[in-house]
Amino acid sequence: MGKWRTEARFVGMTVDDGVARVTLDHPARRNALSWDMLVELRAALLEADDLRAVHVIVLEGAGPDFCAGYDMQSAYARYASESAGEAGADVYRSGSGSFDDDAWKLERFQELLRTPFTLHKPVIAKVHGHCVAGGTDLALYCDMVIAADDARIGFPATRAMGSPPNHMWFYNVGPQWAKRLLLSGDVVSGADAARIGLAVASAPAEALEQEVMSLARRLATIDAELLATNKRIVNIALELAGAGTIARLAAEMDSRAHLSRAKREFDADVAAMGFKAAARRRDEPFGDGTVRPSW
């Protein structure tokens, strides 16, 4: 399939006129991020970064959502098998084991999620539908986010499950908006995300493709090495401002949060009623959970 890509189960890729489209393609699970999907995504992104014909990458999601978070249903199934002592479960670290095991696991996910940030070529996240929890971790590692006006962007899992394990929020919206969204778990619309700096622009859903591709084609006219130069100096500034250190600490803080009473109670709900019902129970007190700023 290419130098880096060896399969296309969960991630699609096309190249046309200097623009690579990399597509999360598991709409049956709302493009939730599993380990297998992230490994495949990293390979597709590296393929695009390595191809001389590509100048800019658009990252998008198939179906009604960009990405509905981490694939927690498969994660909880894995935890259950580890707890049941299935064959081989005690050979490697357990995702539900010690603090160190949990932090180690999160750091491995970080390495995959961080790929858009580490590429030389610019990556535009095309966000529609839900972009929540792990979906925001991925989108905020991209160089720019363009969202549909009616997209829903946020991290509802902070209400019971932990903290963003990558934490690019501060660098995009500043301390007050980061706290407003993460302390409540509320979401913002794509239109409001653009107003607070979480996205660089928004557009009506029917015009999102045109908005994204207009910028992508504009960048694709520029020499790829110049694009890399200007991307990397900004990213080095982010690193000097502590983005890498914060990401490392964020994984450890998420591991700490996983030891909280709220997380234990949520896990009990998952065991009793399944993940979807537990998430509904978690979110019910917050109504539709949307921040509506009065501009």
Tab-separated table of C-alpha atoms in Angstrom:
chain	number	residue	atom	x	y	z
A	1	MET	CA	0.000	0.000	0.000
A	2	GLY	CA	2.963	2.248	0.476
A	3	LYS	CA	6.193	2.748	2.358
A	4	TRP	CA	4.514	3.206	5.750
A	5	ARG	CA	0.941	1.966	5.270
A	6	THR	CA	0.387	-1.794	5.305
A	7	GLU	CA	-3.394	-1.963	5.831
A	8	ALA	CA	-6.537	0.139	5.589
A	9	ARG	CA	-9.090	-1.280	8.014
A	10	PHE	CA	-9.873	1.885	9.960
A	11	VAL	CA	-8.096	4.735	8.146
A	12	GLY	CA	-8.414	5.826	4.526
A	13	MET	CA	-6.040	8.000	2.533
A	14	THR	CA	-6.108	9.741	-0.844
A	15	VAL	CA	-3.757	12.256	-2.473
A	16	ASP	CA	-4.805	14.874	-4.991
A	17	ASP	CA	-3.142	18.067	-6.176
A	18	GLY	CA	-0.758	18.395	-3.217
A	19	VAL	CA	-3.368	17.575	-0.565
A	20	ALA	CA	-3.516	14.269	1.311
A	21	ARG	CA	-6.832	13.352	2.907
A	22	VAL	CA	-6.463	11.035	5.868
A	23	THR	CA	-9.844	9.745	7.034
A	24	LEU	CA	-10.818	8.050	10.285
A	25	ASP	CA	-13.089	5.401	8.799
A	26	HIS	CA	-14.943	3.442	11.461
A	27	PRO	CA	-18.314	5.215	11.535
A	28	ALA	CA	-20.044	2.260	13.197
A	29	ARG	CA	-18.061	3.201	16.318
A	30	ARG	CA	-18.238	6.946	15.554
A	31	ASN	CA	-14.509	6.808	14.754
A	32	ALA	CA	-13.626	6.132	18.395
A	33	LEU	CA	-9.878	5.785	18.837
A	34	SER	CA	-8.704	2.249	19.466
A	35	TRP	CA	-5.056	1.223	19.629
A	36	ASP	CA	-5.329	-0.444	16.217
A	37	MET	CA	-6.856	2.666	14.649
A	38	LEU	CA	-4.156	4.915	16.089
A	39	VAL	CA	-1.365	2.655	14.830
A	40	GLU	CA	-2.931	2.753	11.378
A	41	LEU	CA	-3.462	6.511	11.608
A	42	ARG	CA	0.193	7.100	12.459
A	43	ALA	CA	1.244	5.033	9.444
A	44	ALA	CA	-1.065	6.998	7.119
A	45	LEU	CA	0.164	10.338	8.439
A	46	LEU	CA	3.810	9.294	8.039
A	47	GLU	CA	3.035	8.100	4.516
A	48	ALA	CA	1.615	11.526	3.664
A	49	ASP	CA	4.522	13.320	5.324
A	50	ASP	CA	7.033	11.232	3.356
A	51	LEU	CA	5.403	11.631	-0.075
A	52	ARG	CA	6.969	14.436	-2.118
A	53	ALA	CA	3.635	14.998	-3.876
A	54	VAL	CA	1.983	16.037	-0.599
A	55	HIS	CA	2.289	19.564	0.783
A	56	VAL	CA	-0.597	19.611	3.286
A	57	ILE	CA	-2.730	17.013	5.080
A	58	VAL	CA	-6.439	17.163	5.904
A	59	LEU	CA	-7.525	14.896	8.763
A	60	GLU	CA	-11.246	14.109	8.754
A	61	GLY	CA	-13.791	11.555	9.962
A	62	ALA	CA	-16.168	9.392	7.931
A	63	GLY	CA	-19.856	9.349	8.828
A	64	PRO	CA	-21.696	11.739	11.152
A	65	ASP	CA	-18.788	12.478	13.521
A	66	PHE	CA	-15.143	13.489	13.411
A	67	CYS	CA	-14.297	11.388	16.467
A	68	ALA	CA	-16.387	10.483	19.514
A	69	GLY	CA	-13.388	9.910	21.787
A	70	TYR	CA	-11.333	6.935	22.856
A	71	ASP	CA	-12.802	3.485	22.229
A	72	MET	CA	-13.827	2.913	25.823
A	73	GLN	CA	-16.074	-0.063	25.072
A	74	SER	CA	-13.109	-2.107	23.876
A	75	ALA	CA	-10.987	-0.710	26.719
A	76	TYR	CA	-13.473	-1.810	29.391
A	77	ALA	CA	-13.761	-5.219	27.732
A	78	ARG	CA	-9.983	-5.552	27.946
A	79	TYR	CA	-9.977	-4.504	31.601
A	80	ALA	CA	-12.638	-7.132	32.336
A	81	SER	CA	-10.587	-9.867	30.689
A	82	GLU	CA	-7.497	-8.804	32.644
A	83	SER	CA	-9.455	-8.829	35.903
A	84	ALA	CA	-10.810	-12.285	35.091
A	85	GLY	CA	-7.234	-13.542	34.819
A	86	GLU	CA	-7.528	-14.770	31.246
A	87	ALA	CA	-4.492	-16.515	29.798
A	88	GLY	CA	-1.589	-14.154	29.299
A	89	ALA	CA	-3.238	-11.300	31.182
A	90	ASP	CA	-0.457	-11.186	33.788
A	91	VAL	CA	2.439	-11.225	31.304
A	92	TYR	CA	2.283	-7.550	30.365
A	93	ARG	CA	1.216	-4.368	32.122
A	94	SER	CA	-2.492	-4.027	32.849
A	95	GLY	CA	-4.388	-0.898	31.799
A	96	SER	CA	-6.367	-1.139	35.026
A	97	GLY	CA	-3.420	-2.086	37.216
A	98	SER	CA	-1.070	0.190	39.124
A	99	PHE	CA	-0.605	3.945	38.752
A	100	ASP	CA	2.613	3.310	36.844
A	101	ASP	CA	0.970	0.781	34.516
A	102	ASP	CA	-1.788	3.273	33.724
A	103	ALA	CA	0.637	6.152	33.092
A	104	TRP	CA	2.796	3.901	30.896
A	105	LYS	CA	-0.230	2.926	28.802
A	106	LEU	CA	-1.312	6.564	28.410
A	107	GLU	CA	2.185	7.566	27.322
A	108	ARG	CA	2.101	4.940	24.559
A	109	PHE	CA	-1.197	6.367	23.297
A	110	GLN	CA	0.358	9.842	23.495
A	111	GLU	CA	3.152	8.835	21.144
A	112	LEU	CA	0.600	7.868	18.495
A	113	LEU	CA	-1.749	10.811	19.041
A	114	ARG	CA	1.093	13.303	18.890
A	115	THR	CA	1.963	12.330	15.330
A	116	PRO	CA	0.240	15.327	13.616
A	117	PHE	CA	2.278	17.675	15.823
A	118	THR	CA	5.571	15.981	14.959
A	119	LEU	CA	5.055	15.817	11.190
A	120	HIS	CA	6.940	18.321	9.051
A	121	LYS	CA	3.918	19.099	6.891
A	122	PRO	CA	0.884	21.034	8.151
A	123	VAL	CA	-2.222	19.132	9.231
A	124	ILE	CA	-5.717	20.650	9.166
A	125	ALA	CA	-8.371	18.944	11.291
A	126	LYS	CA	-11.768	19.045	9.554
A	127	VAL	CA	-14.201	18.706	12.453
A	128	HIS	CA	-17.881	17.898	12.147
A	129	GLY	CA	-20.433	16.241	14.391
A	130	HIS	CA	-18.920	15.172	17.696
A	131	CYS	CA	-15.289	15.901	18.495
A	132	VAL	CA	-15.105	14.919	22.148
A	133	ALA	CA	-12.643	13.485	24.666
A	134	GLY	CA	-9.907	11.694	22.693
A	135	GLY	CA	-11.211	13.366	19.546
A	136	THR	CA	-10.125	16.707	20.978
A	137	ASP	CA	-6.737	15.289	21.967
A	138	LEU	CA	-6.222	14.356	18.318
A	139	ALA	CA	-7.660	17.544	16.796
A	140	LEU	CA	-5.619	19.836	19.037
A	141	TYR	CA	-2.392	18.108	17.995
A	142	CYS	CA	-3.171	19.244	14.443
A	143	ASP	CA	-1.846	22.594	13.284
A	144	MET	CA	-5.256	24.136	12.643
A	145	VAL	CA	-8.844	23.130	13.336
A	146	ILE	CA	-11.716	24.143	11.071
A	147	ALA	CA	-15.110	23.131	12.430
A	148	ALA	CA	-18.688	22.958	11.264
A	149	ASP	CA	-20.752	25.596	13.048
A	150	ASP	CA	-22.882	22.888	14.673
A	151	ALA	CA	-20.001	20.599	15.691
A	152	ARG	CA	-19.821	19.706	19.394
A	153	ILE	CA	-16.341	19.987	20.867
A	154	GLY	CA	-15.370	19.216	24.458
A	155	PHE	CA	-14.267	16.677	27.048
A	156	PRO	CA	-17.347	15.399	28.970
A	157	ALA	CA	-15.258	12.575	30.463
A	158	THR	CA	-13.786	15.071	32.966
A	159	ARG	CA	-17.090	14.755	34.867
A	160	ALA	CA	-16.232	11.285	36.110
A	161	MET	CA	-13.427	9.549	34.258
A	162	GLY	CA	-10.265	11.634	34.434
A	163	SER	CA	-8.439	14.481	32.722
A	164	PRO	CA	-7.272	15.091	29.125
A	165	PRO	CA	-4.095	12.998	28.884
A	166	ASN	CA	-2.513	15.298	26.272
A	167	HIS	CA	-3.769	18.726	27.331
A	168	MET	CA	-3.239	21.163	24.494
A	169	TRP	CA	-6.230	23.169	25.766
A	170	PHE	CA	-4.241	25.808	27.640
A	171	TYR	CA	-2.177	26.587	24.539
A	172	ASN	CA	-5.253	27.151	22.384
A	173	VAL	CA	-7.753	28.917	24.651
A	174	GLY	CA	-5.789	30.126	27.699
A	175	PRO	CA	-6.348	29.292	31.369
A	176	GLN	CA	-9.876	30.598	31.920
A	177	TRP	CA	-11.562	28.884	28.987
A	178	ALA	CA	-9.547	25.719	29.623
A	179	LYS	CA	-10.892	25.667	33.177
A	180	ARG	CA	-14.427	26.598	32.104
A	181	LEU	CA	-14.648	23.664	29.736
A	182	LEU	CA	-12.636	21.043	31.594
A	183	LEU	CA	-13.980	21.643	35.090
A	184	SER	CA	-17.549	21.265	33.809
A	185	GLY	CA	-17.083	18.796	30.969
A	186	ASP	CA	-19.318	21.055	28.879
A	187	VAL	CA	-18.947	21.343	25.115
A	188	VAL	CA	-18.912	24.305	22.736
A	189	SER	CA	-20.306	24.542	19.241
A	190	GLY	CA	-17.918	24.776	16.336
A	191	ALA	CA	-18.944	28.402	15.837
A	192	ASP	CA	-18.082	29.297	19.436
A	193	ALA	CA	-14.903	27.198	19.278
A	194	ALA	CA	-13.694	29.538	16.536
A	195	ARG	CA	-14.525	32.571	18.678
A	196	ILE	CA	-12.446	31.372	21.653
A	197	GLY	CA	-9.479	30.091	19.633
A	198	LEU	CA	-10.223	26.366	19.850
A	199	ALA	CA	-10.650	26.442	16.058
A	200	VAL	CA	-9.156	28.819	13.510
A	201	ALA	CA	-12.481	29.073	11.634
A	202	SER	CA	-15.960	27.606	11.404
A	203	ALA	CA	-18.484	27.292	8.608
A	204	PRO	CA	-22.023	25.995	8.083
A	205	ALA	CA	-21.931	22.204	7.823
A	206	GLU	CA	-22.740	22.299	4.117
A	207	ALA	CA	-19.842	24.714	3.490
A	208	LEU	CA	-17.234	22.965	5.685
A	209	GLU	CA	-15.644	21.067	2.798
A	210	GLN	CA	-15.198	24.255	0.799
A	211	GLU	CA	-13.764	26.140	3.797
A	212	VAL	CA	-11.240	23.410	4.567
A	213	MET	CA	-10.184	22.761	0.996
A	214	SER	CA	-9.825	26.468	0.248
A	215	LEU	CA	-7.178	26.713	2.967
A	216	ALA	CA	-5.604	23.351	2.070
A	217	ARG	CA	-5.212	24.314	-1.587
A	218	ARG	CA	-3.835	27.697	-0.593
A	219	LEU	CA	-1.124	26.017	1.507
A	220	ALA	CA	-0.505	23.383	-1.172
A	221	THR	CA	0.819	26.113	-3.512
A	222	ILE	CA	3.710	26.776	-1.118
A	223	ASP	CA	6.970	24.843	-1.140
A	224	ALA	CA	6.743	21.965	1.337
A	225	GLU	CA	10.094	22.807	2.917
A	226	LEU	CA	8.967	26.377	3.597
A	227	LEU	CA	5.774	25.050	5.165
A	228	ALA	CA	7.883	22.752	7.339
A	229	THR	CA	10.145	25.629	8.388
A	230	ASN	CA	7.272	27.804	9.543
A	231	LYS	CA	5.362	24.978	11.210
A	232	ARG	CA	8.365	23.766	13.143
A	233	ILE	CA	9.418	27.131	14.551
A	234	VAL	CA	5.935	27.622	16.005
A	235	ASN	CA	5.996	24.091	17.413
A	236	ILE	CA	9.432	24.694	18.924
A	237	ALA	CA	7.961	27.760	20.610
A	238	LEU	CA	5.186	25.571	22.009
A	239	GLU	CA	7.797	23.130	23.282
A	240	LEU	CA	9.725	25.975	24.931
A	241	ALA	CA	6.433	27.070	26.492
A	242	GLY	CA	6.207	23.627	28.074
A	243	ALA	CA	3.802	21.759	25.789
A	244	GLY	CA	5.842	18.549	25.884
A	245	THR	CA	6.271	18.671	29.651
A	246	ILE	CA	2.590	19.413	30.192
A	247	ALA	CA	1.659	16.424	28.012
A	248	ARG	CA	3.870	14.172	30.138
A	249	LEU	CA	2.364	15.534	33.342
A	250	ALA	CA	-1.140	15.313	31.865
A	251	ALA	CA	-0.771	11.550	31.452
A	252	GLU	CA	0.256	11.225	35.090
A	253	MET	CA	-2.595	13.504	36.224
A	254	ASP	CA	-5.057	11.401	34.232
A	255	SER	CA	-3.666	8.295	35.948
A	256	ARG	CA	-4.122	10.017	39.303
A	257	ALA	CA	-7.708	10.924	38.400
A	258	HIS	CA	-8.383	7.286	37.546
A	259	LEU	CA	-7.879	6.523	41.262
A	260	SER	CA	-10.653	8.921	42.315
A	261	ARG	CA	-13.937	7.928	43.927
A	262	ALA	CA	-15.830	9.366	40.947
A	263	LYS	CA	-13.975	7.062	38.559
A	264	ARG	CA	-14.619	4.021	40.768
A	265	GLU	CA	-18.334	4.830	40.855
A	266	PHE	CA	-18.410	5.314	37.094
A	267	ASP	CA	-16.634	1.988	36.569
A	268	ALA	CA	-19.237	0.326	38.781
A	269	ASP	CA	-21.978	1.820	36.605
A	270	VAL	CA	-20.215	0.518	33.491
A	271	ALA	CA	-20.081	-2.967	35.006
A	272	ALA	CA	-23.759	-2.823	35.977
A	273	MET	CA	-25.329	-1.190	32.911
A	274	GLY	CA	-22.749	-0.882	30.140
A	275	PHE	CA	-20.686	2.087	28.996
A	276	LYS	CA	-23.352	3.972	27.025
A	277	ALA	CA	-25.884	3.871	29.865
A	278	ALA	CA	-23.211	4.842	32.402
A	279	ALA	CA	-22.216	7.833	30.244
A	280	ARG	CA	-25.865	8.902	29.930
A	281	ARG	CA	-26.245	8.748	33.712
A	282	ARG	CA	-23.035	10.771	34.116
A	283	ASP	CA	-24.203	13.483	31.740
A	284	GLU	CA	-27.908	13.756	32.672
A	285	PRO	CA	-27.438	16.443	35.377
A	286	PHE	CA	-25.796	18.732	32.785
A	287	GLY	CA	-28.679	18.862	30.303
A	288	ASP	CA	-27.347	19.224	26.761
A	289	GLY	CA	-24.006	20.332	28.285
A	290	THR	CA	-23.390	23.173	25.842
A	291	VAL	CA	-21.688	26.425	26.768
A	292	ARG	CA	-23.544	29.363	25.194
A	293	PRO	CA	-21.411	32.479	25.673
A	294	SER	CA	-23.182	35.836	25.512
A	295	TRP	CA	-20.944	37.623	23.030
